[in-house]
Amino acid sequence: AVLALSIVTGIGLADNSSGKVRNDESEISTNKINQNNRNPYREAGELALNLLSEKRLPLYAFFLSLRERQGTHDDEEDERIAFRMHHDGEIDVRASYCILAPCKLLGLIDETAPTSSEKKINHAKGDTSSIISSNPLLAPSIAKHISACQTHEGGFGAEPHNEAHGGYTFCALASLRILNAVEQIDVDNLRGWLARRQMGYEGGFCGRTNKLVDGCYSFWQGGAMAVLDEWDRGATEMKGGGSEMIEGEREKKEEEYEEELDEEEEWERSEISFDEIMLQRYILLCAQDVNGGLRDKPSKPRDFYHTCYNLSGLSVAQHSSRLWLADDIANESGDDSCLNRIFGDVTVNIVGRTDPVLNIRVERVEVMLSQHF
């Protein structure tokens, strides 16, 4: 619900936050905005933002009520904090992600609790162990529990000692990325496990060792690889953790890298750790139903779930290597060096760029993170 309302907020308030119409709006909407100097979706965006503002602190209280202490109860050093999916529900890393992701968008991941006075604590990227925080969501024991779910294979299970699984791996890694605590896990082992999940023949991903390809893992595994690569490159440093920086900061960071690296080094830096063309091929040629929608694999029926995560994986494959906008397609000079490798007709197959941690369009994330709740 928070992600959906964030999307509506991002669309409705897009012109206010950026000063321009986003390139994904229709020509009709663009004309209306130009004529009336008003986004036609502004009212819906404001309603969504007001609802989020109203429910923000009650949600925070509800999330905190789902905490569950793990580990040895009489040993503070062994204490780990997990979350339940709901009251009396199961405990696994999905709950951690489903709490931390909306909290990031609502400005609830901060060094001070929402009800406390504002007091910022500067800390190095990824160093959460030394933070003295009044916000329980930043307790080191939360990241400690998530890290404990990593298996000997390198991926993550739902709980400690469970089998590594693509969905749980994404939830665990994205949660650690939000908390700026990725360095607490065995990154090399995780990268190897993720790389081995891409099928050599089909090009798509499977969810577990010795399992078949499945279109939904285009995002669960491909998205996890994108999050890991992004963290590894250090291209996006957020205040208080997170996944995206505002467009101006991103462009400035890219310009700094361009000055320091030659063309060969830049390509090496921006390369994603899986075969993005093979993944796009699987999604577009095998997972796509001729009647619309997407599916697990050929012979399987289409459904909303696989449609969502196939498209999410397609966005990751097209946009995670390099940072570029769809306007670059129409580059008058014909220079496509700024583009990622796109399978097929770029003008037809291209989709919007999503935030790999939150899985909504980056411009919607930008609008939400600019709000002062």
mmCIF file of C-alpha atoms in Angstrom:
data_model
loop_
_atom_site.group_PDB
_atom_site.id
_atom_site.type_symbol
_atom_site.label_atom_id
_atom_site.label_comp_id
_atom_site.label_asym_id
_atom_site.label_seq_id
_atom_site.Cartn_x
_atom_site.Cartn_y
_atom_site.Cartn_z
ATOM 1 C CA ALA A 1 0.000 0.000 0.000
ATOM 2 C CA VAL A 2 2.829 2.420 0.870
ATOM 3 C CA LEU A 3 4.626 1.682 -2.412
ATOM 4 C CA ALA A 4 1.412 2.151 -4.414
ATOM 5 C CA LEU A 5 0.631 5.457 -2.702
ATOM 6 C CA SER A 6 4.244 6.527 -3.227
ATOM 7 C CA ILE A 7 3.836 5.934 -6.960
ATOM 8 C CA VAL A 8 0.672 8.060 -7.025
ATOM 9 C CA THR A 9 2.433 10.752 -4.998
ATOM 10 C CA GLY A 10 5.406 10.677 -7.341
ATOM 11 C CA ILE A 11 3.233 11.071 -10.429
ATOM 12 C CA GLY A 12 1.035 13.772 -8.925
ATOM 13 C CA LEU A 13 3.865 15.898 -7.544
ATOM 14 C CA ALA A 14 6.445 15.225 -10.269
ATOM 15 C CA ASP A 15 6.318 18.691 -11.831
ATOM 16 C CA ASN A 16 6.788 20.373 -8.450
ATOM 17 C CA SER A 17 9.831 18.330 -7.462
ATOM 18 C CA SER A 18 11.697 18.490 -10.743
ATOM 19 C CA GLY A 19 10.494 21.582 -12.507
ATOM 20 C CA LYS A 20 9.774 19.603 -15.652
ATOM 21 C CA VAL A 21 7.456 16.960 -17.031
ATOM 22 C CA ARG A 22 8.834 13.432 -16.773
ATOM 23 C CA ASN A 23 9.548 11.629 -20.031
ATOM 24 C CA ASP A 24 7.108 8.805 -19.238
ATOM 25 C CA GLU A 25 3.995 11.028 -19.286
ATOM 26 C CA SER A 26 1.780 10.887 -22.335
ATOM 27 C CA GLU A 27 1.695 13.661 -24.932
ATOM 28 C CA ILE A 28 -1.880 14.491 -23.933
ATOM 29 C CA SER A 29 -0.895 14.885 -20.298
ATOM 30 C CA THR A 30 2.086 16.995 -21.335
ATOM 31 C CA ASN A 31 -0.144 19.354 -23.295
ATOM 32 C CA LYS A 32 -2.543 19.674 -20.396
ATOM 33 C CA ILE A 33 0.274 20.534 -18.024
ATOM 34 C CA ASN A 34 1.642 23.115 -20.430
ATOM 35 C CA GLN A 35 -1.797 24.675 -21.005
ATOM 36 C CA ASN A 36 -2.947 24.746 -17.407
ATOM 37 C CA ASN A 37 0.501 24.905 -15.784
ATOM 38 C CA ARG A 38 -0.806 22.197 -13.508
ATOM 39 C CA ASN A 39 -0.237 18.469 -13.351
ATOM 40 C CA PRO A 40 -3.628 16.776 -13.994
ATOM 41 C CA TYR A 41 -2.710 14.156 -11.409
ATOM 42 C CA ARG A 42 -1.756 16.685 -8.767
ATOM 43 C CA GLU A 43 -4.938 16.267 -6.720
ATOM 44 C CA ALA A 44 -4.501 12.487 -6.580
ATOM 45 C CA GLY A 45 -0.857 12.964 -5.620
ATOM 46 C CA GLU A 46 -1.731 15.331 -2.802
ATOM 47 C CA LEU A 47 -4.434 12.982 -1.496
ATOM 48 C CA ALA A 48 -1.960 10.093 -1.515
ATOM 49 C CA LEU A 49 0.696 12.152 0.269
ATOM 50 C CA ASN A 50 -1.800 13.352 2.883
ATOM 51 C CA LEU A 51 -2.866 9.771 3.564
ATOM 52 C CA LEU A 52 0.747 8.665 3.926
ATOM 53 C CA SER A 53 1.452 11.569 6.286
ATOM 54 C CA GLU A 54 -1.604 10.686 8.370
ATOM 55 C CA LYS A 55 -0.735 6.993 8.654
ATOM 56 C CA ARG A 56 3.037 7.430 8.953
ATOM 57 C CA LEU A 57 3.432 7.334 12.747
ATOM 58 C CA PRO A 58 0.700 4.689 13.332
ATOM 59 C CA LEU A 59 2.527 2.514 10.795
ATOM 60 C CA TYR A 60 5.791 3.099 12.627
ATOM 61 C CA ALA A 61 4.210 1.988 15.909
ATOM 62 C CA PHE A 62 2.706 -1.093 14.232
ATOM 63 C CA PHE A 63 6.044 -2.049 12.698
ATOM 64 C CA LEU A 64 7.790 -1.792 16.055
ATOM 65 C CA SER A 65 5.136 -4.041 17.607
ATOM 66 C CA LEU A 66 6.195 -6.827 15.215
ATOM 67 C CA ARG A 67 9.755 -7.039 16.576
ATOM 68 C CA GLU A 68 10.778 -10.401 17.973
ATOM 69 C CA ARG A 69 13.937 -11.038 19.949
ATOM 70 C CA GLN A 70 16.058 -13.954 18.730
ATOM 71 C CA GLY A 71 19.249 -15.613 19.966
ATOM 72 C CA THR A 72 20.309 -16.182 23.543
ATOM 73 C CA HIS A 73 18.090 -14.081 25.759
ATOM 74 C CA ASP A 74 20.639 -13.724 28.555
ATOM 75 C CA ASP A 75 23.486 -12.737 26.217
ATOM 76 C CA GLU A 76 23.250 -9.202 24.819
ATOM 77 C CA GLU A 77 26.075 -9.844 22.345
ATOM 78 C CA ASP A 78 24.088 -12.704 20.797
ATOM 79 C CA GLU A 79 20.837 -10.724 20.642
ATOM 80 C CA ARG A 80 19.188 -10.512 17.238
ATOM 81 C CA ILE A 81 15.981 -8.698 16.333
ATOM 82 C CA ALA A 82 13.661 -10.183 13.694
ATOM 83 C CA PHE A 83 10.168 -9.168 12.590
ATOM 84 C CA ARG A 84 6.937 -11.090 12.251
ATOM 85 C CA MET A 85 4.840 -10.800 9.092
ATOM 86 C CA HIS A 86 1.872 -9.974 11.325
ATOM 87 C CA HIS A 87 0.899 -10.498 14.943
ATOM 88 C CA ASP A 88 1.319 -14.211 15.711
ATOM 89 C CA GLY A 89 2.646 -14.664 12.177
ATOM 90 C CA GLU A 90 5.816 -16.283 10.892
ATOM 91 C CA ILE A 91 9.256 -14.753 11.326
ATOM 92 C CA ASP A 92 11.488 -14.380 8.265
ATOM 93 C CA VAL A 93 13.486 -11.811 6.297
ATOM 94 C CA ARG A 94 10.493 -10.907 4.122
ATOM 95 C CA ALA A 95 9.061 -9.119 7.132
ATOM 96 C CA SER A 96 12.279 -7.168 7.618
ATOM 97 C CA TYR A 97 12.169 -5.916 4.033
ATOM 98 C CA CYS A 98 8.419 -5.228 4.067
ATOM 99 C CA ILE A 99 8.992 -2.970 7.078
ATOM 100 C CA LEU A 100 12.248 -1.265 6.109
ATOM 101 C CA ALA A 101 11.263 -0.427 2.502
ATOM 102 C CA PRO A 102 8.135 1.635 3.344
ATOM 103 C CA CYS A 103 9.947 3.165 6.309
ATOM 104 C CA LYS A 104 12.651 4.376 3.921
ATOM 105 C CA LEU A 105 10.066 6.079 1.717
ATOM 106 C CA LEU A 106 8.303 7.593 4.728
ATOM 107 C CA GLY A 107 11.465 9.041 6.220
ATOM 108 C CA LEU A 108 11.390 6.694 9.187
ATOM 109 C CA ILE A 109 14.914 5.333 8.700
ATOM 110 C CA ASP A 110 16.874 7.981 10.527
ATOM 111 C CA GLU A 111 19.326 8.192 13.409
ATOM 112 C CA THR A 112 16.580 9.598 15.602
ATOM 113 C CA ALA A 113 13.118 8.195 16.108
ATOM 114 C CA PRO A 114 10.290 10.191 14.426
ATOM 115 C CA THR A 115 9.044 11.433 17.780
ATOM 116 C CA SER A 116 12.483 12.521 18.977
ATOM 117 C CA SER A 117 14.148 15.877 18.408
ATOM 118 C CA GLU A 118 16.219 16.077 15.217
ATOM 119 C CA LYS A 119 19.842 15.173 15.899
ATOM 120 C CA LYS A 120 21.961 13.930 13.014
ATOM 121 C CA ILE A 121 24.917 11.646 13.635
ATOM 122 C CA ASN A 122 27.465 11.584 10.849
ATOM 123 C CA HIS A 123 28.898 8.170 10.197
ATOM 124 C CA ALA A 124 30.938 6.463 7.525
ATOM 125 C CA LYS A 125 29.165 4.577 4.777
ATOM 126 C CA GLY A 126 28.124 1.154 6.002
ATOM 127 C CA ASP A 127 29.361 1.636 9.563
ATOM 128 C CA THR A 128 26.269 1.069 11.683
ATOM 129 C CA SER A 129 27.998 -0.657 14.586
ATOM 130 C CA SER A 130 29.137 2.582 16.218
ATOM 131 C CA ILE A 131 25.858 4.483 15.917
ATOM 132 C CA ILE A 132 24.164 5.421 19.147
ATOM 133 C CA SER A 133 20.629 5.696 17.859
ATOM 134 C CA SER A 134 17.289 6.414 19.449
ATOM 135 C CA ASN A 135 15.525 4.824 16.459
ATOM 136 C CA PRO A 136 14.861 1.115 17.174
ATOM 137 C CA LEU A 137 14.792 0.379 13.425
ATOM 138 C CA LEU A 138 18.510 1.141 13.292
ATOM 139 C CA ALA A 139 19.430 -1.231 16.104
ATOM 140 C CA PRO A 140 22.528 -3.235 15.055
ATOM 141 C CA SER A 141 20.726 -6.405 16.184
ATOM 142 C CA ILE A 142 18.351 -6.116 13.192
ATOM 143 C CA ALA A 143 21.148 -6.249 10.638
ATOM 144 C CA LYS A 144 22.783 -8.954 12.738
ATOM 145 C CA HIS A 145 19.728 -11.201 12.424
ATOM 146 C CA ILE A 146 19.463 -10.653 8.673
ATOM 147 C CA SER A 147 23.153 -11.449 8.240
ATOM 148 C CA ALA A 148 22.670 -14.655 10.238
ATOM 149 C CA CYS A 149 20.277 -15.884 7.532
ATOM 150 C CA GLN A 150 23.110 -16.193 4.979
ATOM 151 C CA THR A 151 23.838 -19.836 4.195
ATOM 152 C CA HIS A 152 27.033 -21.702 3.371
ATOM 153 C CA GLU A 153 26.062 -21.410 -0.329
ATOM 154 C CA GLY A 154 26.100 -17.616 -0.167
ATOM 155 C CA GLY A 155 22.410 -16.841 -0.576
ATOM 156 C CA PHE A 156 19.885 -16.197 2.184
ATOM 157 C CA GLY A 157 17.169 -18.335 3.681
ATOM 158 C CA ALA A 158 13.996 -17.228 5.419
ATOM 159 C CA GLU A 159 15.601 -17.863 8.806
ATOM 160 C CA PRO A 160 19.035 -18.958 9.996
ATOM 161 C CA HIS A 161 19.896 -22.498 8.791
ATOM 162 C CA ASN A 162 17.247 -22.465 6.015
ATOM 163 C CA GLU A 163 18.011 -23.185 2.355
ATOM 164 C CA ALA A 164 19.155 -20.224 0.240
ATOM 165 C CA HIS A 165 16.306 -18.875 -1.907
ATOM 166 C CA GLY A 166 16.097 -16.037 -4.434
ATOM 167 C CA GLY A 167 13.172 -14.167 -2.905
ATOM 168 C CA TYR A 168 14.596 -14.252 0.609
ATOM 169 C CA THR A 169 18.030 -13.318 -0.727
ATOM 170 C CA PHE A 170 16.679 -10.164 -2.347
ATOM 171 C CA CYS A 171 14.719 -9.204 0.780
ATOM 172 C CA ALA A 172 17.763 -9.739 2.992
ATOM 173 C CA LEU A 173 20.198 -7.868 0.754
ATOM 174 C CA ALA A 174 17.833 -4.955 0.074
ATOM 175 C CA SER A 175 17.182 -4.640 3.811
ATOM 176 C CA LEU A 176 20.899 -4.548 4.547
ATOM 177 C CA ARG A 177 21.338 -1.951 1.792
ATOM 178 C CA ILE A 178 18.729 0.275 3.410
ATOM 179 C CA LEU A 179 20.487 -0.147 6.749
ATOM 180 C CA ASN A 180 23.929 0.467 5.196
ATOM 181 C CA ALA A 181 25.090 -2.869 6.587
ATOM 182 C CA VAL A 182 25.984 -4.906 3.480
ATOM 183 C CA GLU A 183 29.587 -5.184 4.632
ATOM 184 C CA GLN A 184 28.476 -7.472 7.476
ATOM 185 C CA ILE A 185 27.895 -10.414 5.102
ATOM 186 C CA ASP A 186 30.127 -12.557 2.888
ATOM 187 C CA VAL A 187 29.730 -10.497 -0.295
ATOM 188 C CA ASP A 188 31.949 -12.652 -2.500
ATOM 189 C CA ASN A 189 30.088 -15.815 -1.547
ATOM 190 C CA LEU A 190 26.763 -14.093 -2.237
ATOM 191 C CA ARG A 191 27.913 -12.830 -5.620
ATOM 192 C CA GLY A 192 29.002 -16.337 -6.606
ATOM 193 C CA TRP A 193 25.670 -17.853 -5.575
ATOM 194 C CA LEU A 194 23.718 -15.227 -7.512
ATOM 195 C CA ALA A 195 25.877 -15.682 -10.618
ATOM 196 C CA ARG A 196 25.287 -19.441 -10.574
ATOM 197 C CA ARG A 197 21.520 -18.938 -10.556
ATOM 198 C CA GLN A 198 21.484 -17.574 -14.134
ATOM 199 C CA MET A 199 20.765 -20.491 -16.443
ATOM 200 C CA GLY A 200 23.416 -21.001 -19.126
ATOM 201 C CA TYR A 201 20.947 -22.127 -21.811
ATOM 202 C CA GLU A 202 17.715 -20.263 -21.063
ATOM 203 C CA GLY A 203 19.289 -17.010 -19.848
ATOM 204 C CA GLY A 204 16.776 -16.493 -17.054
ATOM 205 C CA PHE A 205 17.289 -17.189 -13.357
ATOM 206 C CA CYS A 206 16.245 -20.029 -11.085
ATOM 207 C CA GLY A 207 15.375 -19.514 -7.445
ATOM 208 C CA ARG A 208 17.400 -22.241 -5.743
ATOM 209 C CA THR A 209 20.182 -24.675 -6.486
ATOM 210 C CA ASN A 210 19.170 -27.391 -8.989
ATOM 211 C CA LYS A 211 15.798 -25.756 -9.756
ATOM 212 C CA LEU A 212 14.252 -24.748 -13.085
ATOM 213 C CA VAL A 213 14.211 -21.290 -14.626
ATOM 214 C CA ASP A 214 11.356 -19.016 -13.524
ATOM 215 C CA GLY A 215 10.560 -15.551 -14.894
ATOM 216 C CA CYS A 216 9.882 -13.984 -11.490
ATOM 217 C CA TYR A 217 13.506 -14.539 -10.477
ATOM 218 C CA SER A 218 14.499 -12.118 -13.228
ATOM 219 C CA PHE A 219 13.974 -9.568 -10.489
ATOM 220 C CA TRP A 220 14.545 -11.505 -7.264
ATOM 221 C CA GLN A 221 17.976 -12.663 -8.448
ATOM 222 C CA GLY A 222 18.734 -10.005 -11.085
ATOM 223 C CA GLY A 223 17.576 -7.249 -8.752
ATOM 224 C CA ALA A 224 19.712 -8.615 -5.925
ATOM 225 C CA MET A 225 22.719 -8.608 -8.253
ATOM 226 C CA ALA A 226 21.959 -4.999 -9.217
ATOM 227 C CA VAL A 227 21.738 -3.957 -5.550
ATOM 228 C CA LEU A 228 25.026 -5.709 -4.828
ATOM 229 C CA ASP A 229 26.785 -4.175 -7.834
ATOM 230 C CA GLU A 230 25.488 -0.714 -6.950
ATOM 231 C CA TRP A 231 26.727 -1.045 -3.382
ATOM 232 C CA ASP A 232 30.049 -2.448 -4.582
ATOM 233 C CA ARG A 233 30.611 0.452 -6.979
ATOM 234 C CA GLY A 234 29.807 2.940 -4.258
ATOM 235 C CA ALA A 235 28.011 5.081 -6.830
ATOM 236 C CA THR A 236 25.103 6.018 -4.559
ATOM 237 C CA GLU A 237 25.636 7.146 -0.998
ATOM 238 C CA MET A 238 22.485 8.099 0.848
ATOM 239 C CA LYS A 239 21.962 9.944 4.104
ATOM 240 C CA GLY A 240 20.951 7.356 6.671
ATOM 241 C CA GLY A 241 21.106 4.478 4.194
ATOM 242 C CA GLY A 242 19.085 3.741 1.095
ATOM 243 C CA SER A 243 19.371 3.121 -2.580
ATOM 244 C CA GLU A 244 19.017 6.243 -4.688
ATOM 245 C CA MET A 245 20.352 9.763 -4.627
ATOM 246 C CA ILE A 246 18.633 12.720 -6.243
ATOM 247 C CA GLU A 247 19.252 13.292 -9.935
ATOM 248 C CA GLY A 248 21.614 16.234 -9.477
ATOM 249 C CA GLU A 249 23.829 14.297 -7.072
ATOM 250 C CA ARG A 250 23.810 11.301 -9.409
ATOM 251 C CA GLU A 251 24.895 13.378 -12.386
ATOM 252 C CA LYS A 252 27.621 15.065 -10.337
ATOM 253 C CA LYS A 253 28.914 11.676 -9.146
ATOM 254 C CA GLU A 254 28.962 10.347 -12.709
ATOM 255 C CA GLU A 255 30.848 13.426 -13.946
ATOM 256 C CA GLU A 256 33.485 12.920 -11.247
ATOM 257 C CA TYR A 257 33.969 9.316 -12.302
ATOM 258 C CA GLU A 258 34.134 10.277 -15.990
ATOM 259 C CA GLU A 259 37.010 12.653 -15.265
ATOM 260 C CA GLU A 260 39.000 9.993 -13.422
ATOM 261 C CA LEU A 261 38.433 6.933 -15.597
ATOM 262 C CA ASP A 262 39.243 6.253 -19.220
ATOM 263 C CA GLU A 263 36.727 4.520 -21.456
ATOM 264 C CA GLU A 264 37.923 0.985 -20.715
ATOM 265 C CA GLU A 265 37.964 1.510 -16.960
ATOM 266 C CA GLU A 266 34.542 3.130 -17.037
ATOM 267 C CA TRP A 267 33.010 0.175 -18.854
ATOM 268 C CA GLU A 268 34.596 -2.205 -16.359
ATOM 269 C CA ARG A 269 33.144 -0.194 -13.495
ATOM 270 C CA SER A 270 29.639 0.001 -14.925
ATOM 271 C CA GLU A 271 29.279 -3.599 -16.049
ATOM 272 C CA ILE A 272 26.604 -5.611 -14.250
ATOM 273 C CA SER A 273 27.499 -9.063 -12.923
ATOM 274 C CA PHE A 274 25.146 -11.107 -15.097
ATOM 275 C CA ASP A 275 24.414 -11.438 -18.801
ATOM 276 C CA GLU A 276 21.793 -8.746 -19.280
ATOM 277 C CA ILE A 277 21.148 -9.581 -22.937
ATOM 278 C CA MET A 278 20.415 -13.230 -22.171
ATOM 279 C CA LEU A 279 18.033 -12.209 -19.391
ATOM 280 C CA GLN A 280 16.201 -9.764 -21.653
ATOM 281 C CA ARG A 281 15.954 -12.449 -24.322
ATOM 282 C CA TYR A 282 14.353 -14.886 -21.908
ATOM 283 C CA ILE A 283 11.857 -12.323 -20.645
ATOM 284 C CA LEU A 284 10.831 -11.040 -24.079
ATOM 285 C CA LEU A 285 10.897 -14.287 -26.057
ATOM 286 C CA CYS A 286 10.045 -16.978 -23.496
ATOM 287 C CA ALA A 287 8.245 -15.358 -20.580
ATOM 288 C CA GLN A 288 6.073 -13.037 -22.677
ATOM 289 C CA ASP A 289 2.624 -14.329 -23.605
ATOM 290 C CA VAL A 290 1.517 -13.524 -27.167
ATOM 291 C CA ASN A 291 -1.868 -12.432 -25.789
ATOM 292 C CA GLY A 292 -0.322 -10.044 -23.268
ATOM 293 C CA GLY A 293 1.126 -10.464 -19.828
ATOM 294 C CA LEU A 294 4.123 -12.494 -18.715
ATOM 295 C CA ARG A 295 4.613 -15.908 -17.139
ATOM 296 C CA ASP A 296 6.949 -18.265 -15.312
ATOM 297 C CA LYS A 297 8.057 -20.122 -18.464
ATOM 298 C CA PRO A 298 6.562 -21.377 -21.744
ATOM 299 C CA SER A 299 3.570 -23.699 -21.135
ATOM 300 C CA LYS A 300 2.720 -21.834 -17.923
ATOM 301 C CA PRO A 301 -0.229 -19.396 -17.747
ATOM 302 C CA ARG A 302 0.317 -15.649 -17.496
ATOM 303 C CA ASP A 303 -0.494 -13.922 -14.200
ATOM 304 C CA PHE A 304 -0.078 -10.547 -12.509
ATOM 305 C CA TYR A 305 2.705 -11.712 -10.197
ATOM 306 C CA HIS A 306 4.997 -12.939 -12.974
ATOM 307 C CA THR A 307 4.074 -9.956 -15.148
ATOM 308 C CA CYS A 308 5.242 -7.591 -12.408
ATOM 309 C CA TYR A 309 8.538 -9.279 -11.641
ATOM 310 C CA ASN A 310 9.448 -10.105 -15.237
ATOM 311 C CA LEU A 311 9.067 -6.407 -16.077
ATOM 312 C CA SER A 312 10.989 -5.451 -12.943
ATOM 313 C CA GLY A 313 13.793 -7.761 -14.005
ATOM 314 C CA LEU A 314 13.710 -6.311 -17.515
ATOM 315 C CA SER A 315 14.202 -2.819 -16.073
ATOM 316 C CA VAL A 316 17.139 -4.002 -13.988
ATOM 317 C CA ALA A 317 18.757 -5.657 -17.018
ATOM 318 C CA GLN A 318 18.333 -2.541 -19.151
ATOM 319 C CA HIS A 319 19.271 0.179 -16.672
ATOM 320 C CA SER A 320 21.525 -1.093 -13.897
ATOM 321 C CA SER A 321 24.834 -1.051 -15.771
ATOM 322 C CA ARG A 322 24.820 2.619 -16.710
ATOM 323 C CA LEU A 323 22.773 5.644 -15.709
ATOM 324 C CA TRP A 324 20.834 7.080 -18.618
ATOM 325 C CA LEU A 325 17.402 8.415 -19.536
ATOM 326 C CA ALA A 326 15.069 7.356 -22.319
ATOM 327 C CA ASP A 327 15.680 10.720 -24.033
ATOM 328 C CA ASP A 328 19.140 9.444 -24.956
ATOM 329 C CA ILE A 329 17.520 7.100 -27.471
ATOM 330 C CA ALA A 330 16.803 10.082 -29.684
ATOM 331 C CA ASN A 331 20.374 11.337 -29.551
ATOM 332 C CA GLU A 332 20.737 13.461 -32.688
ATOM 333 C CA SER A 333 24.384 12.548 -33.080
ATOM 334 C CA GLY A 334 23.494 8.877 -33.316
ATOM 335 C CA ASP A 335 25.972 8.097 -30.553
ATOM 336 C CA ASP A 336 24.614 5.204 -28.524
ATOM 337 C CA SER A 337 27.688 4.767 -26.331
ATOM 338 C CA CYS A 338 25.707 6.075 -23.378
ATOM 339 C CA LEU A 339 23.213 3.227 -23.659
ATOM 340 C CA ASN A 340 23.221 -0.162 -22.028
ATOM 341 C CA ARG A 341 22.973 -3.171 -24.259
ATOM 342 C CA ILE A 342 19.290 -3.549 -25.182
ATOM 343 C CA PHE A 343 17.897 -6.671 -26.813
ATOM 344 C CA GLY A 344 15.870 -6.044 -29.956
ATOM 345 C CA ASP A 345 14.370 -2.726 -31.011
ATOM 346 C CA VAL A 346 15.358 -0.175 -28.367
ATOM 347 C CA THR A 347 12.411 2.119 -29.092
ATOM 348 C CA VAL A 348 9.944 -0.741 -28.553
ATOM 349 C CA ASN A 349 11.539 -2.884 -25.862
ATOM 350 C CA ILE A 350 12.792 -0.175 -23.515
ATOM 351 C CA VAL A 351 11.042 0.153 -20.128
ATOM 352 C CA GLY A 352 11.387 2.733 -17.367
ATOM 353 C CA ARG A 353 14.237 2.705 -14.859
ATOM 354 C CA THR A 354 13.336 1.450 -11.404
ATOM 355 C CA ASP A 355 15.124 1.689 -8.095
ATOM 356 C CA PRO A 356 16.521 -1.836 -7.590
ATOM 357 C CA VAL A 357 16.043 -1.720 -3.815
ATOM 358 C CA LEU A 358 12.473 -0.387 -3.727
ATOM 359 C CA ASN A 359 11.318 -1.592 -7.173
ATOM 360 C CA ILE A 360 9.421 1.532 -8.165
ATOM 361 C CA ARG A 361 10.404 4.178 -10.705
ATOM 362 C CA VAL A 362 13.403 6.230 -9.615
ATOM 363 C CA GLU A 363 11.585 9.522 -10.164
ATOM 364 C CA ARG A 364 8.823 8.416 -7.754
ATOM 365 C CA VAL A 365 11.470 7.591 -5.167
ATOM 366 C CA GLU A 366 13.053 10.997 -5.731
ATOM 367 C CA VAL A 367 9.755 12.758 -5.028
ATOM 368 C CA MET A 368 9.119 10.735 -1.861
ATOM 369 C CA LEU A 369 12.597 11.279 -0.460
ATOM 370 C CA SER A 370 12.243 15.025 -1.032
ATOM 371 C CA GLN A 371 9.196 15.257 1.239
ATOM 372 C CA HIS A 372 9.553 16.705 4.726
ATOM 373 C CA PHE A 373 7.178 14.673 6.839
#
